[in-house]
Amino acid sequence: MGQPILEKGTGKTLRPILVGAGVPGLTGWGQVVSSFAGAVNLRHPQGLLVSLVEDPRNMTSLSVCVPALFRKQERRLFPGKRVRLEGPSLATEDFVLDLQGRPIWQGRITGEDVKGLSPSKILLLKQSLVSMGQDGGFLGLLRREQTDNAFVSKARRVLAGGQVLCGLVGLGPGSTPSGDDFVAGVLMREEAKAVAAHREPVIPWSAEKEGLRAAMDRTNDAGKTLLWQALHGRFPSYLIEAVRSVSEAKGQQEIDEAVERAVSHGATSGTDALVGFVFSREGTFEEP
Amino acid sequence: MKKIILRKNAYYDSVFLMLATQALKQAPGVREAVVAMGTEVNLALLREIGLLAGEGESARPNDLVIAVDALSGEAAEEACRIAEEILKRKRHGKGEEEYRPVSLDGALRVFPEANLAVISVPGRYAGREARKALNRGLHVMIFSDHVAVEEEVELKDLALDKGLLMMGPDCGTAILNGKPLCFANGVRRGPIGLVAASGSGLQEVCCCIDRMGGGISQAIGTGGRDLQDRRVRGRMMLMGIEALKRDPETRVMVVLSKPPAEEVAAMVLARLEQTGKPCVVHFLGRKPSASGGSIRFSANMEEAAAMAVALSKGEEYREISRSFSNAKMATVAEAEVQNMTSEQKYVRGLFAGGTLAIEALALFEQEGFKVLSNVRKEPGLALRSPHRSEGHTIVDMGDDVFTLGRPHPMIDPSLREERMAREAADPGTALLLLDVVLGYGAHEDPCGPLGETVASAKTAVAGRGGYLSVIASITGTERDFQNIAEQKKKLEAAGCLVLPSNYQAALMALHVIRKANTRWT
């Protein structure tokens, strides 16, 4: 696999197989900022990244899954290329992605995803994560041992000092800062609990969604994109899949496998998000 | 000495940033290195720990900040040079890079004389790409796994119709006409041709042959299911044997496989008889049959190599020359267990090579030990979780469950290093049995980090009053770019016993474990 490329011919129309629910709502000129083997990222003027992906497992509500884009050569989609987001379509000078009538990927947790989630499952998830998670990000928050990771130490101080989750936004290594993944995981846990209880989600330690919204401007585009979706109750496919797998797991082994899959996402992103999902502070919300 | 590198509007992928961080932290003289985005809180933290200086202050959230704290100005400069080199190498899609085709058609336009395609794409696409390549008259090597067995059969039939090789799926190594493919070692050329349904096994036998003074004509991989699955019926093994029969350079043949299906094994042996060339057969996990006709059976992979070398030189095979006799192994074992606690009883084999794991496992089982493993599927022998050892355990860490979405342990040793630390923390662990595979595609300095982990593990066990025995073998040759002699020194400096073959390492481990299990009774 190499650089993704476009279908041949000017004016070519490609039809995605899945469209993230947030994409048709974005309009204006975007620009390609990065191009990897299975994904191209476009930056929207709001600072949100819209991803064109090859694999449906990499969907988010701001992604478009269009495998045909990655199959053929002739032209490549380079950083710097301009893309017009027009609601029902995305257009470059060489091709158009026609989003109309395509299946919409919501990125929401459903009752079906969480019906088997229990405190004991969360505990098993935590144990599995401690032993299999990727070091380098926020895994140290769960291990509760001395660490020479300055980011973890800082995160501990933020949490111990009673500061709200906003204090973690933009903190940490990685192209998506670990703190952003962690916060997304916390929000996902709240969403999962709310869905299970048929109520509105509550953000722990911070009653104000507005605080997190404001904090989004202090992180980079990748982090902002993740948090923007999480604040709208939408999460990446791999995280939803992880939660569903844990919910449906019949034992430790299946949970181990779910964690194994999730922590392979990014460098530490999968680990950091799950750390957020299982993390709790005594007396603040329940210990898994 | 502190240095900062700033990259404006940098969009790198996370895995790359992690690898860059590791590379910087391992650079000589570097005390600390941080690679992070220039967000407000990250900059505040870098300032707080004294790592922020100069242009770093002007970083914005989408800028990449690399902060290095080194022992000297020279070390800091060198670290920055490494960082610049990494960033340059990995810069994505700026258009100034050399053209790299992204499809088979594109590749053939650039290189129309190509006659072989190596396919490494997600498994569900691999069959489609292989079919395309075969239909364009190319031999195929499918590195990918997760290809359905029905598709494998269909592809191999198509290849047979066209007289082409279809190596794989899950074929990690081959040497064709002296050209190494994927994970392969630098070996001298010679008259011994191999066909193997076993990747690391093929590498081990090739390296043993090279060490014993022999040489390789061809080394053909078939993919692990070729002999094991009755539906595949050894299609590529049979074709490989036919190819070696016709190859004038090949005078001796070696056939190697993980435990084959009975009827497939019989077909393979019948075909070997028809070649008229002397053959050595090693089916892992099966006791060798009595040799007869032109076929000789070996008891282990090193012996297969020794038999083939002897045959290629027109000599009678006697016995492999071992650097440790049984008596010497017993003496070493006695010394190894001397400082172990009474709780330390178990072998923990952590392997990068699946066949190497199977060979060690088979040896322990032959000697009556119950060993749990992820290569076993039978109830009572399979590990409940591949991530947790129980009693005597041998783990193939190249198994899908460990490699999904991350590099194979031959490329990235970190997963095994973490596991070693966990095993060392288990009071029951007496011995770590390891393999190291060198060659193309493998880590550039596997024994560097591994040696450090061995030393830490030993220190941890000594700290609670025990002793951790660590035994390893290195699958490699003097021609491998990693420098096998240097690699061996690094392990030995960490207190690891390094044996010349996987078989001998497992045998030594067996002696130690026997001793550890009997000395307190």
mmCIF file of N, CA and C in Angstrom, chain B residues 48 63 108 178 201 211 221 224 232 241 255 295 304 324 334 347 354-355 379 417 442 453 459 481 494 507:
data_model
loop_
_atom_site.group_PDB
_atom_site.id
_atom_site.type_symbol
_atom_site.label_atom_id
_atom_site.label_comp_id
_atom_site.label_asym_id
_atom_site.label_seq_id
_atom_site.Cartn_x
_atom_site.Cartn_y
_atom_site.Cartn_z
ATOM 1 N N GLU B 48 7.723 23.795 32.159
ATOM 2 C CA GLU B 48 7.810 23.383 33.570
ATOM 3 C C GLU B 48 8.984 22.428 33.821
ATOM 4 N N ASP B 63 1.540 22.415 15.369
ATOM 5 C CA ASP B 63 2.977 22.290 15.103
ATOM 6 C C ASP B 63 3.533 21.110 15.913
ATOM 7 N N LEU B 108 3.940 -2.662 -12.839
ATOM 8 C CA LEU B 108 4.378 -3.319 -14.071
ATOM 9 C C LEU B 108 4.722 -2.298 -15.161
ATOM 10 N N GLY B 178 18.984 -16.955 -5.498
ATOM 11 C CA GLY B 178 19.891 -16.109 -4.715
ATOM 12 C C GLY B 178 19.281 -14.801 -4.240
ATOM 13 N N GLY B 201 11.108 -21.728 10.357
ATOM 14 C CA GLY B 201 11.798 -23.014 10.210
ATOM 15 C C GLY B 201 12.716 -22.981 8.999
ATOM 16 N N ARG B 211 25.997 -22.099 8.367
ATOM 17 C CA ARG B 211 26.985 -22.216 9.456
ATOM 18 C C ARG B 211 27.828 -23.476 9.308
ATOM 19 N N GLY B 221 8.954 -21.115 -0.070
ATOM 20 C CA GLY B 221 7.945 -21.195 0.996
ATOM 21 C C GLY B 221 6.600 -21.558 0.377
ATOM 22 N N GLY B 224 1.826 -21.847 5.561
ATOM 23 C CA GLY B 224 1.714 -22.833 6.638
ATOM 24 C C GLY B 224 0.640 -23.887 6.465
ATOM 25 N N VAL B 232 -5.995 -28.162 0.995
ATOM 26 C CA VAL B 232 -4.916 -27.609 0.158
ATOM 27 C C VAL B 232 -4.078 -28.753 -0.437
ATOM 28 N N ILE B 241 8.643 -29.242 -5.050
ATOM 29 C CA ILE B 241 9.503 -30.423 -5.202
ATOM 30 C C ILE B 241 9.814 -30.644 -6.691
ATOM 31 N N VAL B 255 12.833 -30.969 2.759
ATOM 32 C CA VAL B 255 11.412 -30.641 2.901
ATOM 33 C C VAL B 255 11.114 -30.480 4.387
ATOM 34 N N ILE B 295 15.304 -41.028 0.840
ATOM 35 C CA ILE B 295 14.785 -40.093 1.856
ATOM 36 C C ILE B 295 15.378 -40.374 3.231
ATOM 37 N N ALA B 304 18.387 -31.695 10.292
ATOM 38 C CA ALA B 304 18.026 -31.665 8.868
ATOM 39 C C ALA B 304 19.103 -30.931 8.074
ATOM 40 N N PHE B 324 27.781 -27.837 23.306
ATOM 41 C CA PHE B 324 27.635 -28.333 24.678
ATOM 42 C C PHE B 324 27.244 -29.809 24.610
ATOM 43 N N GLU B 334 23.202 -27.230 36.399
ATOM 44 C CA GLU B 334 23.426 -27.251 37.852
ATOM 45 C C GLU B 334 23.764 -25.841 38.350
ATOM 46 N N VAL B 347 9.406 -23.059 32.745
ATOM 47 C CA VAL B 347 9.982 -22.467 31.546
ATOM 48 C C VAL B 347 8.938 -21.533 30.945
ATOM 49 N N GLY B 354 7.210 -18.850 14.827
ATOM 50 C CA GLY B 354 6.225 -19.866 15.188
ATOM 51 C C GLY B 354 6.805 -21.268 15.151
ATOM 52 N N THR B 355 7.565 -21.578 14.118
ATOM 53 C CA THR B 355 8.124 -22.930 14.004
ATOM 54 C C THR B 355 9.178 -23.162 15.080
ATOM 55 N N PRO B 379 -7.943 -28.761 24.022
ATOM 56 C CA PRO B 379 -8.266 -28.383 25.411
ATOM 57 C C PRO B 379 -7.236 -29.001 26.366
ATOM 58 N N GLU B 417 9.429 -7.619 24.908
ATOM 59 C CA GLU B 417 10.136 -7.071 26.068
ATOM 60 C C GLU B 417 9.176 -6.841 27.233
ATOM 61 N N ALA B 442 14.151 -7.881 9.364
ATOM 62 C CA ALA B 442 14.127 -7.967 10.830
ATOM 63 C C ALA B 442 14.694 -6.679 11.444
ATOM 64 N N THR B 453 16.651 -5.725 28.276
ATOM 65 C CA THR B 453 15.491 -6.301 28.963
ATOM 66 C C THR B 453 15.889 -7.539 29.761
ATOM 67 N N THR B 459 17.897 -8.673 37.040
ATOM 68 C CA THR B 459 18.059 -7.837 38.239
ATOM 69 C C THR B 459 16.796 -7.896 39.106
ATOM 70 N N PHE B 481 23.033 -8.305 7.938
ATOM 71 C CA PHE B 481 23.543 -6.961 8.186
ATOM 72 C C PHE B 481 23.610 -6.614 9.668
ATOM 73 N N ALA B 494 24.586 -9.586 28.801
ATOM 74 C CA ALA B 494 23.445 -9.422 29.716
ATOM 75 C C ALA B 494 23.226 -10.674 30.576
ATOM 76 N N LEU B 507 17.136 -27.668 24.174
ATOM 77 C CA LEU B 507 17.698 -28.802 24.916
ATOM 78 C C LEU B 507 18.353 -28.320 26.209
#
